[in-house]
Amino acid sequence: MRVSRKFCVVAAVSCAWSAPLLADDPRDPTMTPEAIARDRATIRRLNREQLEYVQRRDAGYARGWRAAAEARAARSQASDNDADYADMHADYAEQRRRYDRAVRDWQDDVAACRAGYYDRCDRR
């Protein structure tokens, strides 16, 4: 026997609509005070469990955010160190160029002195 698609849809919709009707209603006159107290206790317990879950989840998020911030700070520090290294390298390169120029000038003075240009012998 084949069940029609329309019947399945109607059955699913009727189950979805009837679920709230079957739930406990605290204002239901047939509910006993014990049942109401049980419902309240269950709701409190569920709320407490949900609160604990949310606090654990948020604490995990906060740990992740702190770790990410620390990683960003470490990367920033590393890039600052890289920038410092680049500055030091540039300073060294400039000092080396000045030194090489001074050595060339000195060598030119020595060569000129040996060639007889004595005014360049005592240059400092």
Short mmCIF file of N, CA and C in Angstrom, two decimals:
data_model
loop_
_atom_site.label_atom_id
_atom_site.label_comp_id
_atom_site.label_asym_id
_atom_site.label_seq_id
_atom_site.Cartn_x
_atom_site.Cartn_y
_atom_site.Cartn_z
N MET A 1 0.83 -1.17 0.00
CA MET A 1 0.00 0.00 0.00
C MET A 1 0.89 1.24 0.00
N ARG A 2 0.58 2.12 -0.87
CA ARG A 2 1.41 3.31 -1.04
C ARG A 2 0.78 4.49 -0.31
N VAL A 3 1.64 5.20 0.52
CA VAL A 3 1.18 6.36 1.28
C VAL A 3 1.45 7.60 0.44
N SER A 4 0.46 8.43 0.33
CA SER A 4 0.64 9.61 -0.52
C SER A 4 1.51 10.65 0.19
N ARG A 5 2.10 11.43 -0.63
CA ARG A 5 2.97 12.50 -0.14
C ARG A 5 2.16 13.54 0.64
N LYS A 6 0.97 13.80 0.17
CA LYS A 6 0.09 14.78 0.82
C LYS A 6 -0.24 14.33 2.25
N PHE A 7 -0.51 13.05 2.43
CA PHE A 7 -0.81 12.51 3.75
C PHE A 7 0.37 12.69 4.70
N CYS A 8 1.59 12.43 4.21
CA CYS A 8 2.80 12.58 5.04
C CYS A 8 2.97 14.02 5.49
N VAL A 9 2.72 14.96 4.59
CA VAL A 9 2.86 16.37 4.93
C VAL A 9 1.83 16.76 5.98
N VAL A 10 0.59 16.31 5.82
CA VAL A 10 -0.47 16.62 6.77
C VAL A 10 -0.13 16.02 8.14
N ALA A 11 0.38 14.79 8.17
CA ALA A 11 0.73 14.14 9.43
C ALA A 11 1.87 14.90 10.13
N ALA A 12 2.87 15.32 9.38
CA ALA A 12 3.99 16.04 9.97
C ALA A 12 3.53 17.38 10.53
N VAL A 13 2.68 18.10 9.80
CA VAL A 13 2.19 19.40 10.26
C VAL A 13 1.33 19.22 11.51
N SER A 14 0.48 18.20 11.53
CA SER A 14 -0.38 18.00 12.71
C SER A 14 0.44 17.62 13.93
N CYS A 15 1.52 16.87 13.77
CA CYS A 15 2.39 16.54 14.91
C CYS A 15 3.08 17.80 15.43
N ALA A 16 3.52 18.65 14.52
CA ALA A 16 4.20 19.88 14.92
C ALA A 16 3.25 20.80 15.67
N TRP A 17 1.98 20.87 15.23
CA TRP A 17 1.01 21.74 15.89
C TRP A 17 0.52 21.18 17.21
N SER A 18 0.51 19.86 17.33
CA SER A 18 -0.03 19.28 18.56
C SER A 18 1.01 19.21 19.68
N ALA A 19 2.29 19.35 19.37
CA ALA A 19 3.33 19.27 20.40
C ALA A 19 3.13 20.30 21.49
N PRO A 20 2.86 21.58 21.19
CA PRO A 20 2.62 22.53 22.28
C PRO A 20 1.37 22.19 23.10
N LEU A 21 0.41 21.56 22.48
CA LEU A 21 -0.80 21.19 23.20
C LEU A 21 -0.53 20.11 24.24
N LEU A 22 0.48 19.28 23.98
CA LEU A 22 0.79 18.19 24.89
C LEU A 22 1.76 18.61 26.00
N ALA A 23 2.34 19.81 25.89
CA ALA A 23 3.30 20.29 26.89
C ALA A 23 2.58 20.63 28.19
N ASP A 24 3.36 20.60 29.30
CA ASP A 24 2.77 20.95 30.59
C ASP A 24 2.46 22.44 30.63
N ASP A 25 1.28 22.77 31.05
CA ASP A 25 0.85 24.15 31.20
C ASP A 25 0.75 24.44 32.69
N PRO A 26 1.55 25.38 33.24
CA PRO A 26 1.50 25.63 34.68
C PRO A 26 0.14 26.17 35.14
N ARG A 27 -0.63 26.73 34.24
CA ARG A 27 -1.96 27.22 34.63
C ARG A 27 -3.05 26.17 34.38
N ASP A 28 -2.65 25.00 34.01
CA ASP A 28 -3.61 23.92 33.78
C ASP A 28 -4.26 23.53 35.11
N PRO A 29 -5.58 23.59 35.20
CA PRO A 29 -6.24 23.29 36.47
C PRO A 29 -6.07 21.84 36.92
N THR A 30 -5.71 20.97 36.01
CA THR A 30 -5.56 19.56 36.39
C THR A 30 -4.19 19.27 36.99
N MET A 31 -3.22 20.23 36.88
CA MET A 31 -1.88 19.99 37.43
C MET A 31 -1.91 20.12 38.94
N THR A 32 -1.26 19.20 39.60
CA THR A 32 -1.21 19.21 41.07
C THR A 32 -0.09 20.13 41.53
N PRO A 33 -0.13 20.60 42.76
CA PRO A 33 0.96 21.44 43.27
C PRO A 33 2.32 20.73 43.20
N GLU A 34 2.33 19.41 43.39
CA GLU A 34 3.59 18.66 43.29
C GLU A 34 4.14 18.72 41.86
N ALA A 35 3.25 18.59 40.88
CA ALA A 35 3.68 18.64 39.48
C ALA A 35 4.21 20.03 39.14
N ILE A 36 3.55 21.06 39.66
CA ILE A 36 4.01 22.43 39.41
C ILE A 36 5.39 22.62 40.04
N ALA A 37 5.58 22.12 41.27
CA ALA A 37 6.87 22.24 41.94
C ALA A 37 7.95 21.48 41.17
N ARG A 38 7.61 20.30 40.65
CA ARG A 38 8.57 19.53 39.84
C ARG A 38 8.94 20.30 38.58
N ASP A 39 7.93 20.90 37.93
CA ASP A 39 8.20 21.69 36.72
C ASP A 39 9.14 22.85 37.05
N ARG A 40 8.87 23.56 38.15
CA ARG A 40 9.72 24.68 38.54
C ARG A 40 11.15 24.21 38.80
N ALA A 41 11.28 23.11 39.52
CA ALA A 41 12.61 22.58 39.83
C ALA A 41 13.33 22.16 38.55
N THR A 42 12.60 21.54 37.64
CA THR A 42 13.21 21.12 36.37
C THR A 42 13.65 22.34 35.56
N ILE A 43 12.79 23.35 35.53
CA ILE A 43 13.14 24.57 34.78
C ILE A 43 14.35 25.25 35.41
N ARG A 44 14.40 25.33 36.74
CA ARG A 44 15.57 25.91 37.41
C ARG A 44 16.83 25.13 37.09
N ARG A 45 16.74 23.80 37.16
CA ARG A 45 17.90 22.96 36.87
C ARG A 45 18.37 23.17 35.42
N LEU A 46 17.43 23.18 34.48
CA LEU A 46 17.79 23.38 33.08
C LEU A 46 18.42 24.76 32.87
N ASN A 47 17.84 25.78 33.51
CA ASN A 47 18.42 27.13 33.38
C ASN A 47 19.82 27.19 33.97
N ARG A 48 20.03 26.55 35.14
CA ARG A 48 21.34 26.53 35.78
C ARG A 48 22.36 25.80 34.88
N GLU A 49 21.94 24.65 34.32
CA GLU A 49 22.84 23.91 33.42
C GLU A 49 23.18 24.73 32.19
N GLN A 50 22.18 25.43 31.65
CA GLN A 50 22.44 26.26 30.47
C GLN A 50 23.38 27.40 30.81
N LEU A 51 23.19 28.02 31.99
CA LEU A 51 24.07 29.09 32.42
C LEU A 51 25.50 28.59 32.57
N GLU A 52 25.68 27.42 33.18
CA GLU A 52 27.02 26.85 33.33
C GLU A 52 27.65 26.57 31.97
N TYR A 53 26.84 26.05 31.05
CA TYR A 53 27.35 25.78 29.70
C TYR A 53 27.80 27.07 29.03
N VAL A 54 26.97 28.12 29.12
CA VAL A 54 27.30 29.39 28.47
C VAL A 54 28.55 30.00 29.11
N GLN A 55 28.68 29.89 30.45
CA GLN A 55 29.87 30.43 31.11
C GLN A 55 31.12 29.67 30.69
N ARG A 56 31.03 28.34 30.59
CA ARG A 56 32.19 27.56 30.12
C ARG A 56 32.53 27.92 28.68
N ARG A 57 31.50 28.04 27.84
CA ARG A 57 31.73 28.39 26.44
C ARG A 57 32.39 29.77 26.33
N ASP A 58 31.85 30.75 27.06
CA ASP A 58 32.40 32.10 27.00
C ASP A 58 33.82 32.16 27.56
N ALA A 59 34.08 31.36 28.60
CA ALA A 59 35.45 31.31 29.14
C ALA A 59 36.40 30.74 28.09
N GLY A 60 35.94 29.73 27.35
CA GLY A 60 36.76 29.18 26.26
C GLY A 60 37.00 30.22 25.17
N TYR A 61 35.95 30.96 24.82
CA TYR A 61 36.11 32.03 23.84
C TYR A 61 37.13 33.05 24.33
N ALA A 62 37.01 33.44 25.62
CA ALA A 62 37.93 34.44 26.18
C ALA A 62 39.36 33.93 26.14
N ARG A 63 39.56 32.64 26.45
CA ARG A 63 40.93 32.07 26.36
C ARG A 63 41.44 32.16 24.93
N GLY A 64 40.57 31.84 23.98
CA GLY A 64 40.97 31.93 22.58
C GLY A 64 41.30 33.35 22.16
N TRP A 65 40.49 34.31 22.64
CA TRP A 65 40.74 35.71 22.30
C TRP A 65 42.05 36.18 22.91
N ARG A 66 42.31 35.77 24.17
CA ARG A 66 43.57 36.15 24.81
C ARG A 66 44.75 35.55 24.06
N ALA A 67 44.61 34.27 23.68
CA ALA A 67 45.70 33.61 22.96
C ALA A 67 45.94 34.31 21.61
N ALA A 68 44.87 34.67 20.94
CA ALA A 68 45.01 35.37 19.65
C ALA A 68 45.68 36.74 19.85
N ALA A 69 45.28 37.45 20.91
CA ALA A 69 45.89 38.75 21.18
C ALA A 69 47.37 38.60 21.51
N GLU A 70 47.70 37.56 22.29
CA GLU A 70 49.11 37.33 22.62
C GLU A 70 49.90 36.97 21.36
N ALA A 71 49.29 36.19 20.47
CA ALA A 71 49.98 35.83 19.23
C ALA A 71 50.19 37.07 18.36
N ARG A 72 49.16 37.94 18.30
CA ARG A 72 49.33 39.18 17.54
C ARG A 72 50.43 40.04 18.13
N ALA A 73 50.45 40.12 19.46
CA ALA A 73 51.49 40.92 20.13
C ALA A 73 52.87 40.33 19.85
N ALA A 74 52.97 39.00 19.88
CA ALA A 74 54.26 38.36 19.60
C ALA A 74 54.69 38.62 18.16
N ARG A 75 53.72 38.53 17.23
CA ARG A 75 54.06 38.82 15.83
C ARG A 75 54.47 40.28 15.67
N SER A 76 53.77 41.17 16.37
CA SER A 76 54.12 42.59 16.30
C SER A 76 55.51 42.82 16.87
N GLN A 77 55.79 42.16 18.00
CA GLN A 77 57.13 42.29 18.61
C GLN A 77 58.19 41.75 17.66
N ALA A 78 57.88 40.62 17.01
CA ALA A 78 58.84 40.04 16.07
C ALA A 78 59.06 40.99 14.89
N SER A 79 57.97 41.60 14.42
CA SER A 79 58.15 42.54 13.30
C SER A 79 58.89 43.78 13.76
N ASP A 80 58.66 44.20 15.02
CA ASP A 80 59.44 45.32 15.57
C ASP A 80 60.91 44.94 15.62
N ASN A 81 61.19 43.70 16.06
CA ASN A 81 62.58 43.23 16.11
C ASN A 81 63.16 43.18 14.70
N ASP A 82 62.35 42.72 13.73
CA ASP A 82 62.81 42.70 12.35
C ASP A 82 63.10 44.12 11.87
N ALA A 83 62.24 45.06 12.25
CA ALA A 83 62.47 46.46 11.85
C ALA A 83 63.74 46.99 12.51
N ASP A 84 63.93 46.63 13.80
CA ASP A 84 65.15 47.05 14.48
C ASP A 84 66.37 46.46 13.79
N TYR A 85 66.28 45.19 13.40
CA TYR A 85 67.38 44.54 12.70
C TYR A 85 67.64 45.23 11.37
N ALA A 86 66.56 45.56 10.67
CA ALA A 86 66.73 46.24 9.38
C ALA A 86 67.39 47.61 9.58
N ASP A 87 66.98 48.32 10.64
CA ASP A 87 67.60 49.61 10.93
C ASP A 87 69.08 49.44 11.25
N MET A 88 69.39 48.44 12.07
CA MET A 88 70.79 48.19 12.43
C MET A 88 71.59 47.81 11.18
N HIS A 89 70.99 47.02 10.31
CA HIS A 89 71.67 46.62 9.08
C HIS A 89 71.92 47.85 8.19
N ALA A 90 70.92 48.72 8.10
CA ALA A 90 71.09 49.94 7.30
C ALA A 90 72.17 50.83 7.90
N ASP A 91 72.18 50.95 9.24
CA ASP A 91 73.23 51.74 9.90
C ASP A 91 74.60 51.15 9.63
N TYR A 92 74.71 49.84 9.74
CA TYR A 92 75.99 49.18 9.48
C TYR A 92 76.43 49.43 8.04
N ALA A 93 75.49 49.30 7.11
CA ALA A 93 75.83 49.51 5.70
C ALA A 93 76.34 50.93 5.47
N GLU A 94 75.68 51.92 6.11
CA GLU A 94 76.13 53.30 5.97
C GLU A 94 77.51 53.49 6.59
N GLN A 95 77.74 52.93 7.77
CA GLN A 95 79.05 53.03 8.41
C GLN A 95 80.11 52.34 7.56
N ARG A 96 79.76 51.23 6.96
CA ARG A 96 80.73 50.51 6.12
C ARG A 96 81.07 51.33 4.87
N ARG A 97 80.07 52.00 4.28
CA ARG A 97 80.34 52.86 3.12
C ARG A 97 81.29 54.01 3.50
N ARG A 98 81.04 54.64 4.66
CA ARG A 98 81.93 55.72 5.12
C ARG A 98 83.35 55.20 5.35
N TYR A 99 83.46 54.02 5.97
CA TYR A 99 84.77 53.43 6.23
C TYR A 99 85.50 53.14 4.92
N ASP A 100 84.79 52.51 3.98
CA ASP A 100 85.41 52.18 2.69
C ASP A 100 85.86 53.46 1.97
N ARG A 101 85.07 54.52 2.04
CA ARG A 101 85.45 55.79 1.43
C ARG A 101 86.69 56.37 2.12
N ALA A 102 86.75 56.29 3.44
CA ALA A 102 87.91 56.79 4.19
C ALA A 102 89.16 55.98 3.83
N VAL A 103 89.04 54.66 3.69
CA VAL A 103 90.18 53.81 3.32
C VAL A 103 90.66 54.18 1.92
N ARG A 104 89.72 54.38 0.99
CA ARG A 104 90.11 54.77 -0.38
C ARG A 104 90.83 56.13 -0.37
N ASP A 105 90.30 57.08 0.39
CA ASP A 105 90.96 58.39 0.49
C ASP A 105 92.36 58.25 1.06
N TRP A 106 92.52 57.43 2.10
CA TRP A 106 93.84 57.21 2.70
C TRP A 106 94.79 56.57 1.70
N GLN A 107 94.29 55.56 0.97
CA GLN A 107 95.14 54.90 -0.03
C GLN A 107 95.55 55.89 -1.12
N ASP A 108 94.63 56.76 -1.53
CA ASP A 108 94.97 57.79 -2.52
C ASP A 108 96.04 58.74 -1.96
N ASP A 109 95.90 59.12 -0.68
CA ASP A 109 96.90 59.99 -0.05
C ASP A 109 98.26 59.31 0.01
N VAL A 110 98.30 58.03 0.37
CA VAL A 110 99.56 57.30 0.43
C VAL A 110 100.21 57.24 -0.94
N ALA A 111 99.37 56.93 -1.95
CA ALA A 111 99.91 56.86 -3.31
C ALA A 111 100.43 58.23 -3.75
N ALA A 112 99.71 59.28 -3.43
CA ALA A 112 100.16 60.64 -3.80
C ALA A 112 101.43 61.02 -3.06
N CYS A 113 101.53 60.65 -1.80
CA CYS A 113 102.72 60.94 -0.99
C CYS A 113 103.93 60.23 -1.61
N ARG A 114 103.75 58.98 -1.97
CA ARG A 114 104.85 58.23 -2.57
C ARG A 114 105.22 58.77 -3.95
N ALA A 115 104.26 59.40 -4.59
CA ALA A 115 104.51 59.96 -5.92
C ALA A 115 105.17 61.33 -5.84
N GLY A 116 105.37 61.83 -4.61
CA GLY A 116 106.07 63.09 -4.47
C GLY A 116 105.19 64.25 -4.05
N TYR A 117 103.94 64.07 -3.90
CA TYR A 117 103.05 65.13 -3.43
C TYR A 117 103.06 65.09 -1.90
N TYR A 118 104.08 65.74 -1.32
CA TYR A 118 104.33 65.61 0.11
C TYR A 118 103.30 66.32 0.97
N ASP A 119 102.57 67.21 0.39
CA ASP A 119 101.54 67.89 1.18
C ASP A 119 100.42 66.90 1.60
N ARG A 120 100.36 65.73 0.95
CA ARG A 120 99.33 64.74 1.30
C ARG A 120 99.87 63.65 2.22
N CYS A 121 101.10 63.79 2.68
CA CYS A 121 101.70 62.74 3.51
C CYS A 121 101.17 62.78 4.94
N ASP A 122 100.93 63.93 5.50
CA ASP A 122 100.53 64.03 6.91
C ASP A 122 99.04 64.36 7.05
N ARG A 123 98.25 64.04 6.15
CA ARG A 123 96.80 64.31 6.24
C ARG A 123 96.16 63.36 7.24
N ARG A 124 95.36 63.92 8.04
CA ARG A 124 94.63 63.04 8.98
C ARG A 124 93.18 63.29 8.89
#
